Amino acid sequence: MTNQVLAFDFGASSGRAMLGKFDGKTIIQQEIHRFPNEPVKVAGTLYWDVLRLFHEVKQGLVKASATPFESVGIDTWGVDFGLLDRKGNLLSNPVHYRDERNVGMAKIRERYISEQELYSVTGIQTMDINTLYQLLYLVREQPELLQQAETMLLMPDLFSYFLTGKKQSEYTEASTTQLLDVKKKDWSRSLIEKLGIPKHLFTDIVQPGTLCGHIREDICQELSIKSVPVISVAGHDTQSAMAAVPAESEDYLFISCGTWALMGTHCPASNVSEEARLAGFSNEGGFGGISFLSNITGTWLIQECRRHWQLLGEHVSYNDLDAAAEEARPFACFIDPTSPEFIAPGKMPERIQNYCKKTGQYVPQTKGEIIRCIEESLAFTYRKVKDQIEKLTGLRYPCVHIVGGGAKSSILCRMTADACGVPVVAGPVEGAVLGNIGIQMVSTGILSDMSQFREIVKTMPDIVRYENKNSDAYEKAFEVFKGVVQC
């Protein structure tokens, strides 16, 4: 046994291949391949460039082949999928969840099933991006595509299928669809039938850590590599990140912060109460339980601002933007990061300025002012969600864990600590890929169980603790923020 595995982690803006090796004491991660994940708009529809992404998977396999590894695991974002025909061929490129055709589909769903009944079955927050609404669009607008389709595979399962030829649906990823019965942990056949979605599209659900298959012989010959097992890890990147949270107790709050920020806690059972539904919480499948969480905008707004400025020829790094935000006046203006007007890409600085103008606030002018507005608004949104979780669970949480790319932003972590009134433990930064590695290592026998893995994570060098030092000022500003977002 080499004590080494290969993890592919796809975010909404980039992907990476990482080797993870257990040396007997700690897990050493080595990035061997990184690549952009840029959607492509064709004839008005926004697609994922899935064939290019699979090419990058092959490149990662080739680069990793210099040293032996025990297995491969893949995690991605949620909700999106590919359709295969009866011969197993991909019918079209998967459509991006931010495509405009998804807008308004939740209202159409009301004709089939009420919001209350839907939540009681699935426990998932209604968002136009969810798989349910994407499939409902096809039922209404492109039924011929569904007639050709034999199988639907969500993104991590699709990549695993490309590698192995095996079709199966991993539980944590399937739970993002809003088509899973949260209590039975299986597809809700009655809901699927009620919406007019063909039931044969859905494959068997497997738990994270299940063997999917082995890399196909033709791929091995093409790439001159050996065939190894492909493990269905926690396919939803949030749940892979959750597996890597270095929590000191069972009761903890987490923020998996990347393009999206998912904030919540780990629970043994679901909460499908009316209070939870009205507060916008989801019960997503997790590794060994339920992730009771709220889906919030993460660093998407910052990414889009930076992309806009780069298109204008201004080459600024994230460190540059954080430094500029440090110099800007605090609490000058706020936005609601969850507002629908910030979902689509394009001209994000202008949209933030327009929001501030229409809400009667100071309109940020400089890059630093715009970024500070975003980061303070994110921190206060996290505080709002923390209050909601504590009310719904009846618990008080002593700290907030931030994993993922957002953990790299010291200003965002400090603001979150002050806004939430408790310390923030930031890291691991590569939370999703580390969780992916850990699940593979337990599945292959490199590690004994997830408890051993989490003890190892606590010793990782990129774990940083931020104390709450300015909570009084943030408490006053939080009241102003609440008034603005309710406008």
CSV table of C-alpha atoms in Angstrom, one decimal:
chain,number,residue,atom,x,y,z
A,1,MET,CA,0.0,0.0,0.0
A,2,THR,CA,1.3,3.4,-1.0
A,3,ASN,CA,-0.7,5.4,1.5
A,4,GLN,CA,-1.5,7.8,-1.3
A,5,VAL,CA,-4.8,8.8,-3.1
A,6,LEU,CA,-5.7,11.2,-5.9
A,7,ALA,CA,-8.5,13.8,-5.4
A,8,PHE,CA,-10.2,15.9,-8.0
A,9,ASP,CA,-12.1,18.9,-6.7
A,10,PHE,CA,-14.2,21.0,-9.0
A,11,GLY,CA,-15.3,24.4,-7.9
A,12,ALA,CA,-17.6,26.7,-9.8
A,13,SER,CA,-14.6,28.7,-11.1
A,14,SER,CA,-11.6,26.3,-11.1
A,15,GLY,CA,-10.6,22.7,-10.5
A,16,ARG,CA,-7.6,21.0,-9.1
A,17,ALA,CA,-6.0,17.5,-8.8
A,18,MET,CA,-4.3,16.8,-5.5
A,19,LEU,CA,-2.3,13.9,-4.3
A,20,GLY,CA,-2.8,13.1,-0.6
A,21,LYS,CA,-0.3,11.0,1.3
A,22,PHE,CA,-0.4,9.8,4.9
A,23,ASP,CA,3.0,9.6,6.3
A,24,GLY,CA,1.9,8.0,9.6
A,25,LYS,CA,1.3,11.3,11.4
A,26,THR,CA,-0.1,13.8,9.0
A,27,ILE,CA,-1.6,14.1,5.5
A,28,ILE,CA,0.6,15.8,3.0
A,29,GLN,CA,-1.2,17.4,0.1
A,30,GLN,CA,0.5,18.0,-3.3
A,31,GLU,CA,-1.2,20.0,-6.0
A,32,ILE,CA,-0.3,18.4,-9.3
A,33,HIS,CA,-2.7,20.1,-11.7
A,34,ARG,CA,-4.9,23.2,-11.6
A,35,PHE,CA,-7.2,24.5,-14.3
A,36,PRO,CA,-9.9,27.0,-14.9
A,37,ASN,CA,-13.6,26.1,-15.0
A,38,GLU,CA,-15.1,28.7,-17.3
A,39,PRO,CA,-18.7,28.3,-18.6
A,40,VAL,CA,-19.4,28.9,-22.2
A,41,LYS,CA,-22.5,30.8,-23.6
A,42,VAL,CA,-23.8,29.4,-26.9
A,43,ALA,CA,-27.0,30.8,-28.5
A,44,GLY,CA,-28.1,32.4,-25.3
A,45,THR,CA,-27.6,29.3,-23.1
A,46,LEU,CA,-24.8,29.0,-20.5
A,47,TYR,CA,-23.1,25.6,-20.5
A,48,TRP,CA,-20.4,23.9,-18.5
A,49,ASP,CA,-17.5,22.9,-20.8
A,50,VAL,CA,-17.7,19.3,-19.5
A,51,LEU,CA,-15.6,17.7,-22.2
A,52,ARG,CA,-12.7,20.1,-21.6
A,53,LEU,CA,-13.1,19.4,-17.9
A,54,PHE,CA,-12.8,15.7,-18.4
A,55,HIS,CA,-9.7,16.3,-20.5
A,56,GLU,CA,-8.3,18.1,-17.4
A,57,VAL,CA,-9.1,15.0,-15.3
A,58,LYS,CA,-7.1,12.9,-17.8
A,59,GLN,CA,-4.2,15.4,-17.5
A,60,GLY,CA,-4.3,15.1,-13.7
A,61,LEU,CA,-4.2,11.3,-14.0
A,62,VAL,CA,-1.2,11.5,-16.3
A,63,LYS,CA,0.7,13.9,-14.0
A,64,ALA,CA,-0.1,11.8,-10.9
A,65,SER,CA,1.0,8.5,-12.5
A,66,ALA,CA,4.6,9.2,-11.7
A,67,THR,CA,3.9,7.9,-8.2
A,68,PRO,CA,1.5,5.1,-7.3
A,69,PHE,CA,-1.8,5.9,-5.7
A,70,GLU,CA,-4.5,3.7,-4.3
A,71,SER,CA,-7.7,5.3,-5.6
A,72,VAL,CA,-9.4,8.3,-7.2
A,73,GLY,CA,-12.3,10.5,-5.9
A,74,ILE,CA,-14.2,13.4,-7.4
A,75,ASP,CA,-16.2,16.1,-5.8
A,76,THR,CA,-18.0,19.1,-7.5
A,77,TRP,CA,-20.6,21.7,-7.0
A,78,GLY,CA,-24.2,20.6,-6.6
A,79,VAL,CA,-27.5,20.6,-8.7
A,80,ASP,CA,-26.2,20.4,-12.3
A,81,PHE,CA,-26.3,17.2,-14.3
A,82,GLY,CA,-25.7,15.5,-17.7
A,83,LEU,CA,-28.2,13.4,-19.6
A,84,LEU,CA,-27.1,10.1,-21.3
A,85,ASP,CA,-28.9,8.3,-24.1
A,86,ARG,CA,-29.6,4.6,-24.2
A,87,LYS,CA,-26.1,3.9,-25.4
A,88,GLY,CA,-24.5,5.9,-22.6
A,89,ASN,CA,-23.6,8.8,-24.8
A,90,LEU,CA,-23.8,12.4,-23.4
A,91,LEU,CA,-26.8,14.1,-25.1
A,92,SER,CA,-25.6,17.7,-24.6
A,93,ASN,CA,-23.3,19.8,-22.4
A,94,PRO,CA,-24.7,20.3,-18.9
A,95,VAL,CA,-26.4,23.6,-18.5
A,96,HIS,CA,-25.0,26.0,-15.9
A,97,TYR,CA,-27.2,26.6,-12.8
A,98,ARG,CA,-26.8,30.4,-13.4
A,99,ASP,CA,-28.4,30.1,-16.8
A,100,GLU,CA,-31.4,32.5,-17.2
A,101,ARG,CA,-33.8,29.7,-18.2
A,102,ASN,CA,-33.9,28.6,-14.6
A,103,VAL,CA,-35.3,31.9,-13.4
A,104,GLY,CA,-39.0,31.7,-12.3
A,105,MET,CA,-39.3,27.9,-12.5
A,106,ALA,CA,-40.0,27.7,-8.8
A,107,LYS,CA,-43.2,29.6,-9.3
A,108,ILE,CA,-44.3,27.2,-12.1
A,109,ARG,CA,-43.6,24.3,-9.7
A,110,GLU,CA,-46.4,25.6,-7.5
A,111,ARG,CA,-48.9,24.2,-10.1
A,112,TYR,CA,-47.7,20.7,-9.3
A,113,ILE,CA,-47.0,20.7,-5.5
A,114,SER,CA,-47.1,23.3,-2.8
A,115,GLU,CA,-44.0,24.7,-1.2
A,116,GLN,CA,-45.0,23.3,2.2
A,117,GLU,CA,-45.6,19.8,0.9
A,118,LEU,CA,-42.4,19.8,-1.1
A,119,TYR,CA,-40.3,20.9,1.9
A,120,SER,CA,-41.9,18.3,4.2
A,121,VAL,CA,-40.6,15.6,1.7
A,122,THR,CA,-37.2,17.0,0.7
A,123,GLY,CA,-36.2,19.4,3.4
A,124,ILE,CA,-34.5,21.5,0.8
A,125,GLN,CA,-34.6,25.3,0.4
A,126,THR,CA,-36.3,26.4,-2.8
A,127,MET,CA,-33.9,28.0,-5.3
A,128,ASP,CA,-34.4,28.3,-9.1
A,129,ILE,CA,-31.0,26.7,-9.6
A,130,ASN,CA,-32.1,23.3,-8.1
A,131,THR,CA,-32.1,20.2,-10.2
A,132,LEU,CA,-35.9,19.9,-9.8
A,133,TYR,CA,-36.5,23.2,-11.6
A,134,GLN,CA,-33.9,22.5,-14.3
A,135,LEU,CA,-35.7,19.2,-15.0
A,136,LEU,CA,-39.1,20.8,-14.8
A,137,TYR,CA,-37.9,23.3,-17.5
A,138,LEU,CA,-37.0,20.3,-19.8
A,139,VAL,CA,-40.4,18.7,-19.1
A,140,ARG,CA,-42.2,21.9,-20.3
A,141,GLU,CA,-39.8,23.2,-22.9
A,142,GLN,CA,-37.6,20.4,-24.2
A,143,PRO,CA,-39.6,17.2,-23.8
A,144,GLU,CA,-37.8,15.7,-26.8
A,145,LEU,CA,-34.5,15.8,-24.9
A,146,LEU,CA,-36.0,13.9,-22.0
A,147,GLN,CA,-37.5,11.3,-24.4
A,148,GLN,CA,-34.0,10.6,-25.8
A,149,ALA,CA,-32.5,10.4,-22.3
A,150,GLU,CA,-32.0,7.1,-20.4
A,151,THR,CA,-30.0,8.3,-17.4
A,152,MET,CA,-29.4,11.5,-15.5
A,153,LEU,CA,-26.1,11.8,-13.7
A,154,LEU,CA,-25.1,14.7,-11.4
A,155,MET,CA,-21.7,16.2,-12.0
A,156,PRO,CA,-19.4,14.1,-9.8
A,157,ASP,CA,-21.2,10.9,-10.8
A,158,LEU,CA,-20.9,11.9,-14.5
A,159,PHE,CA,-17.1,12.3,-14.3
A,160,SER,CA,-16.9,9.0,-12.4
A,161,TYR,CA,-19.0,7.4,-15.2
A,162,PHE,CA,-16.7,8.8,-17.8
A,163,LEU,CA,-13.8,7.1,-15.9
A,164,THR,CA,-15.5,3.7,-15.1
A,165,GLY,CA,-18.6,3.2,-17.2
A,166,LYS,CA,-20.6,2.7,-13.9
A,167,LYS,CA,-23.8,4.7,-13.3
A,168,GLN,CA,-24.7,5.5,-9.8
A,169,SER,CA,-25.8,8.5,-7.7
A,170,GLU,CA,-23.9,9.5,-4.6
A,171,TYR,CA,-26.1,10.5,-1.7
A,172,THR,CA,-24.7,13.9,-0.7
A,173,GLU,CA,-24.8,15.2,-4.3
A,174,ALA,CA,-28.3,13.7,-4.8
A,175,SER,CA,-29.6,15.6,-1.8
A,176,THR,CA,-29.0,18.9,-3.5
A,177,THR,CA,-31.5,18.1,-6.2
A,178,GLN,CA,-34.7,18.8,-4.1
A,179,LEU,CA,-35.9,15.4,-5.4
A,180,LEU,CA,-34.7,13.2,-2.5
A,181,ASP,CA,-36.8,12.0,0.3
A,182,VAL,CA,-34.9,13.4,3.2
A,183,LYS,CA,-36.1,10.8,5.7
A,184,LYS,CA,-35.8,7.7,3.4
A,185,LYS,CA,-32.5,8.9,1.9
A,186,ASP,CA,-33.8,7.8,-1.5
A,187,TRP,CA,-35.4,9.4,-4.6
A,188,SER,CA,-39.0,10.5,-3.9
A,189,ARG,CA,-40.6,8.5,-6.7
A,190,SER,CA,-44.0,10.1,-6.0
A,191,LEU,CA,-42.6,13.6,-6.3
A,192,ILE,CA,-40.8,12.8,-9.5
A,193,GLU,CA,-44.0,11.3,-11.0
A,194,LYS,CA,-46.1,14.3,-9.8
A,195,LEU,CA,-43.7,16.7,-11.7
A,196,GLY,CA,-43.9,14.6,-14.9
A,197,ILE,CA,-40.1,13.7,-14.8
A,198,PRO,CA,-39.3,10.3,-16.3
A,199,LYS,CA,-38.6,8.0,-13.3
A,200,HIS,CA,-36.1,5.8,-15.3
A,201,LEU,CA,-33.6,8.7,-15.3
A,202,PHE,CA,-32.6,8.1,-11.7
A,203,THR,CA,-30.0,5.6,-10.7
A,204,ASP,CA,-29.4,3.8,-7.4
A,205,ILE,CA,-28.2,6.0,-4.6
A,206,VAL,CA,-24.9,5.0,-2.8
A,207,GLN,CA,-23.4,6.4,0.4
A,208,PRO,CA,-20.1,8.3,0.4
A,209,GLY,CA,-17.1,6.0,0.5
A,210,THR,CA,-18.7,3.4,-1.9
A,211,LEU,CA,-16.7,1.9,-4.7
A,212,CYS,CA,-17.9,3.1,-8.1
A,213,GLY,CA,-15.6,1.0,-10.3
A,214,HIS,CA,-12.2,0.9,-11.8
A,215,ILE,CA,-10.7,3.2,-14.4
A,216,ARG,CA,-11.6,1.8,-17.8
A,217,GLU,CA,-9.1,-0.2,-19.8
A,218,ASP,CA,-9.3,2.0,-22.9
A,219,ILE,CA,-8.5,5.1,-20.7
A,220,CYS,CA,-5.6,3.3,-19.1
A,221,GLN,CA,-4.2,2.4,-22.5
A,222,GLU,CA,-4.7,6.0,-23.8
A,223,LEU,CA,-2.9,7.6,-20.9
A,224,SER,CA,-0.4,4.7,-20.2
A,225,ILE,CA,-1.6,4.5,-16.6
A,226,LYS,CA,-2.7,1.6,-14.3
A,227,SER,CA,-6.3,1.0,-13.4
A,228,VAL,CA,-7.2,1.9,-9.8
A,229,PRO,CA,-10.6,2.1,-7.9
A,230,VAL,CA,-12.7,5.2,-8.3
A,231,ILE,CA,-14.5,5.9,-5.0
A,232,SER,CA,-17.7,7.8,-4.8
A,233,VAL,CA,-16.6,10.3,-2.0
A,234,ALA,CA,-18.9,12.9,-0.7
A,235,GLY,CA,-19.6,14.2,-4.2
A,236,HIS,CA,-21.0,17.5,-3.1
A,237,ASP,CA,-18.0,19.7,-2.3
A,238,THR,CA,-19.7,21.2,0.7
A,239,GLN,CA,-20.0,17.8,2.3
A,240,SER,CA,-16.5,16.9,1.5
A,241,ALA,CA,-15.5,20.1,3.2
A,242,MET,CA,-17.7,19.3,6.1
A,243,ALA,CA,-15.9,16.0,6.6
A,244,ALA,CA,-12.7,18.0,7.1
A,245,VAL,CA,-14.0,20.4,9.7
A,246,PRO,CA,-11.6,20.2,12.7
A,247,ALA,CA,-14.4,20.5,15.3
A,248,GLU,CA,-13.7,20.0,19.0
A,249,SER,CA,-17.3,18.8,19.7
A,250,GLU,CA,-20.3,17.4,17.9
A,251,ASP,CA,-22.1,20.8,18.1
A,252,TYR,CA,-20.4,23.3,15.9
A,253,LEU,CA,-21.2,25.8,13.2
A,254,PHE,CA,-19.4,25.7,9.8
A,255,ILE,CA,-19.2,28.0,6.8
A,256,SER,CA,-18.0,26.2,3.7
A,257,CYS,CA,-17.0,29.4,1.8
A,258,GLY,CA,-16.1,29.4,-1.9
A,259,THR,CA,-18.1,30.8,-4.7
A,260,TRP,CA,-21.1,29.9,-2.5
A,261,ALA,CA,-21.1,29.9,1.2
A,262,LEU,CA,-23.1,27.2,3.0
A,263,MET,CA,-23.5,27.8,6.7
A,264,GLY,CA,-24.9,25.4,9.1
A,265,THR,CA,-24.4,22.6,11.6
A,266,HIS,CA,-24.3,18.8,11.6
A,267,CYS,CA,-27.4,17.0,12.9
A,268,PRO,CA,-28.3,13.4,13.5
A,269,ALA,CA,-31.8,13.9,11.9
A,270,SER,CA,-33.5,16.4,9.6
A,271,ASN,CA,-35.6,19.4,10.6
A,272,VAL,CA,-38.5,20.0,8.2
A,273,SER,CA,-40.4,22.3,10.5
A,274,GLU,CA,-42.3,25.2,9.1
A,275,GLU,CA,-39.9,27.5,11.0
A,276,ALA,CA,-37.0,26.0,9.2
A,277,ARG,CA,-38.7,26.3,5.8
A,278,LEU,CA,-39.6,29.9,6.3
A,279,ALA,CA,-36.0,30.7,7.4
A,280,GLY,CA,-34.7,29.2,4.2
A,281,PHE,CA,-32.8,26.2,5.6
A,282,SER,CA,-31.9,23.0,3.8
A,283,ASN,CA,-31.3,19.5,5.1
A,284,GLU,CA,-28.6,18.2,2.9
A,285,GLY,CA,-27.1,14.7,3.1
A,286,GLY,CA,-23.8,14.6,4.9
A,287,PHE,CA,-21.2,12.1,5.9
A,288,GLY,CA,-22.9,10.3,8.8
A,289,GLY,CA,-25.8,12.6,9.2
A,290,ILE,CA,-27.6,15.7,8.0
A,291,SER,CA,-26.1,19.1,7.3
A,292,PHE,CA,-28.7,21.6,8.4
A,293,LEU,CA,-27.6,24.7,6.5
A,294,SER,CA,-28.5,27.9,4.6
A,295,ASN,CA,-27.2,28.5,1.1
A,296,ILE,CA,-25.7,31.9,1.0
A,297,THR,CA,-23.6,33.8,-1.6
A,298,GLY,CA,-19.9,33.4,-0.8
A,299,THR,CA,-17.0,35.0,-2.6
A,300,TRP,CA,-18.9,35.0,-5.9
A,301,LEU,CA,-19.5,38.8,-5.6
A,302,ILE,CA,-15.8,39.4,-5.1
A,303,GLN,CA,-14.9,37.1,-7.9
A,304,GLU,CA,-17.2,38.9,-10.3
A,305,CYS,CA,-16.0,42.3,-9.3
A,306,ARG,CA,-12.4,41.2,-9.9
A,307,ARG,CA,-13.4,39.6,-13.2
A,308,HIS,CA,-15.1,42.9,-14.3
A,309,TRP,CA,-12.0,45.0,-13.4
A,310,GLN,CA,-9.8,42.6,-15.2
A,311,LEU,CA,-11.9,42.8,-18.4
A,312,LEU,CA,-11.3,46.6,-18.2
A,313,GLY,CA,-7.5,45.9,-18.2
A,314,GLU,CA,-7.0,46.4,-14.4
A,315,HIS,CA,-5.0,43.5,-13.1
A,316,VAL,CA,-5.8,43.2,-9.4
A,317,SER,CA,-5.2,40.2,-7.1
A,318,TYR,CA,-7.5,39.1,-4.3
A,319,ASN,CA,-4.7,40.3,-1.9
A,320,ASP,CA,-4.8,43.7,-3.5
A,321,LEU,CA,-8.5,43.9,-3.1
A,322,ASP,CA,-8.4,42.9,0.6
A,323,ALA,CA,-5.7,45.4,1.2
A,324,ALA,CA,-7.8,48.2,-0.4
A,325,ALA,CA,-10.8,47.1,1.7
A,326,GLU,CA,-8.7,47.4,4.9
A,327,GLU,CA,-8.2,51.1,4.1
A,328,ALA,CA,-11.8,51.8,3.3
A,329,ARG,CA,-14.2,53.4,5.9
A,330,PRO,CA,-16.1,50.8,7.9
A,331,PHE,CA,-19.9,50.4,7.8
A,332,ALA,CA,-20.3,52.9,5.0
A,333,CYS,CA,-22.9,50.9,3.1
A,334,PHE,CA,-24.4,47.4,2.9
A,335,ILE,CA,-26.0,45.0,0.5
A,336,ASP,CA,-28.1,41.9,0.8
A,337,PRO,CA,-25.7,39.3,-0.8
A,338,THR,CA,-28.6,36.8,-1.2
A,339,SER,CA,-30.6,39.2,-3.4
A,340,PRO,CA,-31.6,37.7,-6.8
A,341,GLU,CA,-30.1,40.7,-8.6
A,342,PHE,CA,-26.6,39.4,-7.7
A,343,ILE,CA,-27.0,35.9,-9.1
A,344,ALA,CA,-26.2,36.4,-12.7
A,345,PRO,CA,-22.6,37.3,-13.9
A,346,GLY,CA,-21.6,40.7,-15.4
A,347,LYS,CA,-21.0,44.3,-14.2
A,348,MET,CA,-21.1,43.4,-10.5
A,349,PRO,CA,-19.6,46.7,-9.2
A,350,GLU,CA,-22.3,48.7,-11.0
A,351,ARG,CA,-25.0,46.5,-9.6
A,352,ILE,CA,-23.7,46.9,-6.1
A,353,GLN,CA,-23.6,50.7,-6.6
A,354,ASN,CA,-27.2,50.6,-7.9
A,355,TYR,CA,-28.3,48.6,-4.8
A,356,CYS,CA,-26.8,51.1,-2.4
A,357,LYS,CA,-28.3,54.0,-4.4
A,358,LYS,CA,-31.8,52.6,-4.4
A,359,THR,CA,-31.6,51.9,-0.6
A,360,GLY,CA,-30.6,55.5,0.1
A,361,GLN,CA,-27.1,54.7,1.3
A,362,TYR,CA,-23.6,56.0,0.5
A,363,VAL,CA,-22.7,54.7,-3.0
A,364,PRO,CA,-19.2,53.1,-2.9
A,365,GLN,CA,-16.8,54.5,-5.5
A,366,THR,CA,-13.4,52.9,-5.1
A,367,LYS,CA,-12.5,49.2,-5.4
A,368,GLY,CA,-11.7,49.2,-1.7
A,369,GLU,CA,-15.1,50.6,-0.8
A,370,ILE,CA,-17.0,48.1,-3.0
A,371,ILE,CA,-15.0,45.1,-1.6
A,372,ARG,CA,-15.4,46.3,2.0
A,373,CYS,CA,-19.2,46.7,1.4
A,374,ILE,CA,-19.3,43.1,0.2
A,375,GLU,CA,-17.2,41.6,3.0
A,376,GLU,CA,-19.0,43.4,5.8
A,377,SER,CA,-22.4,42.4,4.3
A,378,LEU,CA,-21.2,38.8,4.1
A,379,ALA,CA,-20.1,38.8,7.7
A,380,PHE,CA,-23.5,40.3,8.8
A,381,THR,CA,-25.3,37.7,6.7
A,382,TYR,CA,-23.4,35.0,8.5
A,383,ARG,CA,-24.4,36.6,11.8
A,384,LYS,CA,-28.0,36.6,10.8
A,385,VAL,CA,-27.9,32.9,9.8
A,386,LYS,CA,-26.0,32.0,13.1
A,387,ASP,CA,-28.9,33.6,15.1
A,388,GLN,CA,-31.4,31.6,13.1
A,389,ILE,CA,-29.6,28.3,13.6
A,390,GLU,CA,-29.3,28.9,17.3
A,391,LYS,CA,-33.0,29.7,17.5
A,392,LEU,CA,-34.0,26.6,15.5
A,393,THR,CA,-31.6,24.2,17.4
A,394,GLY,CA,-31.8,25.7,20.8
A,395,LEU,CA,-28.0,25.5,21.0
A,396,ARG,CA,-25.3,28.1,21.5
A,397,TYR,CA,-22.2,27.6,19.4
A,398,PRO,CA,-18.8,28.7,20.9
A,399,CYS,CA,-17.1,29.3,17.5
A,400,VAL,CA,-17.5,29.3,13.8
A,401,HIS,CA,-15.4,27.1,11.5
A,402,ILE,CA,-14.7,28.5,8.0
A,403,VAL,CA,-13.3,26.1,5.5
A,404,GLY,CA,-12.6,26.6,1.8
A,405,GLY,CA,-11.2,29.5,-0.2
A,406,GLY,CA,-12.9,32.1,2.1
A,407,ALA,CA,-10.6,31.0,4.9
A,408,LYS,CA,-7.7,32.6,3.1
A,409,SER,CA,-9.2,36.1,3.5
A,410,SER,CA,-8.0,37.3,6.9
A,411,ILE,CA,-10.2,40.4,6.7
A,412,LEU,CA,-13.4,38.3,6.0
A,413,CYS,CA,-12.5,36.0,8.9
A,414,ARG,CA,-11.9,38.8,11.3
A,415,MET,CA,-15.1,40.5,10.2
A,416,THR,CA,-17.1,37.3,10.7
A,417,ALA,CA,-15.6,36.8,14.2
A,418,ASP,CA,-16.6,40.3,15.2
A,419,ALA,CA,-20.0,40.2,13.5
A,420,CYS,CA,-20.9,36.8,15.1
A,421,GLY,CA,-19.4,37.6,18.5
A,422,VAL,CA,-17.4,34.4,18.7
A,423,PRO,CA,-14.0,33.2,17.5
A,424,VAL,CA,-13.6,32.0,14.0
A,425,VAL,CA,-11.4,28.9,13.3
A,426,ALA,CA,-10.3,29.3,9.6
A,427,GLY,CA,-9.1,26.3,7.6
A,428,PRO,CA,-8.3,24.0,6.1
A,429,VAL,CA,-8.3,26.2,3.0
A,430,GLU,CA,-8.6,23.1,0.7
A,431,GLY,CA,-11.4,21.7,2.8
A,432,ALA,CA,-13.3,20.0,0.1
A,433,VAL,CA,-10.3,18.3,-1.4
A,434,LEU,CA,-9.0,17.3,2.0
A,435,GLY,CA,-12.3,15.7,2.9
A,436,ASN,CA,-12.2,14.0,-0.4
A,437,ILE,CA,-8.8,12.6,0.5
A,438,GLY,CA,-9.9,11.6,3.9
A,439,ILE,CA,-12.9,9.6,2.8
A,440,GLN,CA,-10.8,7.8,0.2
A,441,MET,CA,-8.2,6.9,2.8
A,442,VAL,CA,-10.9,5.5,5.1
A,443,SER,CA,-12.5,3.6,2.2
A,444,THR,CA,-9.2,2.1,1.1
A,445,GLY,CA,-8.0,1.2,4.7
A,446,ILE,CA,-5.2,3.7,4.8
A,447,LEU,CA,-6.9,5.3,7.9
A,448,SER,CA,-9.1,3.4,10.3
A,449,ASP,CA,-12.1,5.8,10.4
A,450,MET,CA,-13.2,9.4,10.1
A,451,SER,CA,-12.4,10.1,13.8
A,452,GLN,CA,-8.7,9.4,13.1
A,453,PHE,CA,-8.9,11.6,10.0
A,454,ARG,CA,-10.4,14.6,11.9
A,455,GLU,CA,-7.7,14.3,14.6
A,456,ILE,CA,-5.1,14.6,11.9
A,457,VAL,CA,-6.9,17.6,10.4
A,458,LYS,CA,-6.6,19.5,13.7
A,459,THR,CA,-2.8,19.5,13.3
A,460,MET,CA,-2.8,20.9,9.8
A,461,PRO,CA,-0.6,24.0,9.5
A,462,ASP,CA,-3.2,26.2,7.8
A,463,ILE,CA,-5.6,26.3,10.7
A,464,VAL,CA,-5.8,29.9,12.0
A,465,ARG,CA,-7.9,31.2,14.9
A,466,TYR,CA,-9.4,34.7,14.9
A,467,GLU,CA,-10.7,36.2,18.1
A,468,ASN,CA,-13.7,38.5,18.2
A,469,LYS,CA,-12.2,41.9,19.3
A,470,ASN,CA,-14.6,44.5,18.0
A,471,SER,CA,-18.0,43.0,18.6
A,472,ASP,CA,-19.6,46.1,20.2
A,473,ALA,CA,-19.1,48.2,17.0
A,474,TYR,CA,-20.3,45.4,14.8
A,475,GLU,CA,-23.4,44.9,17.0
A,476,LYS,CA,-24.5,48.5,16.4
A,477,ALA,CA,-23.7,48.2,12.6
A,478,PHE,CA,-25.6,44.9,12.5
A,479,GLU,CA,-28.8,46.8,13.4
A,480,VAL,CA,-28.2,49.2,10.5
A,481,PHE,CA,-27.6,46.2,8.2
A,482,LYS,CA,-30.9,44.5,9.2
A,483,GLY,CA,-32.7,47.7,8.3
A,484,VAL,CA,-31.1,48.0,4.9
A,485,VAL,CA,-31.7,44.4,3.8
A,486,GLN,CA,-35.4,44.6,4.8
A,487,CYS,CA,-35.9,47.6,2.4
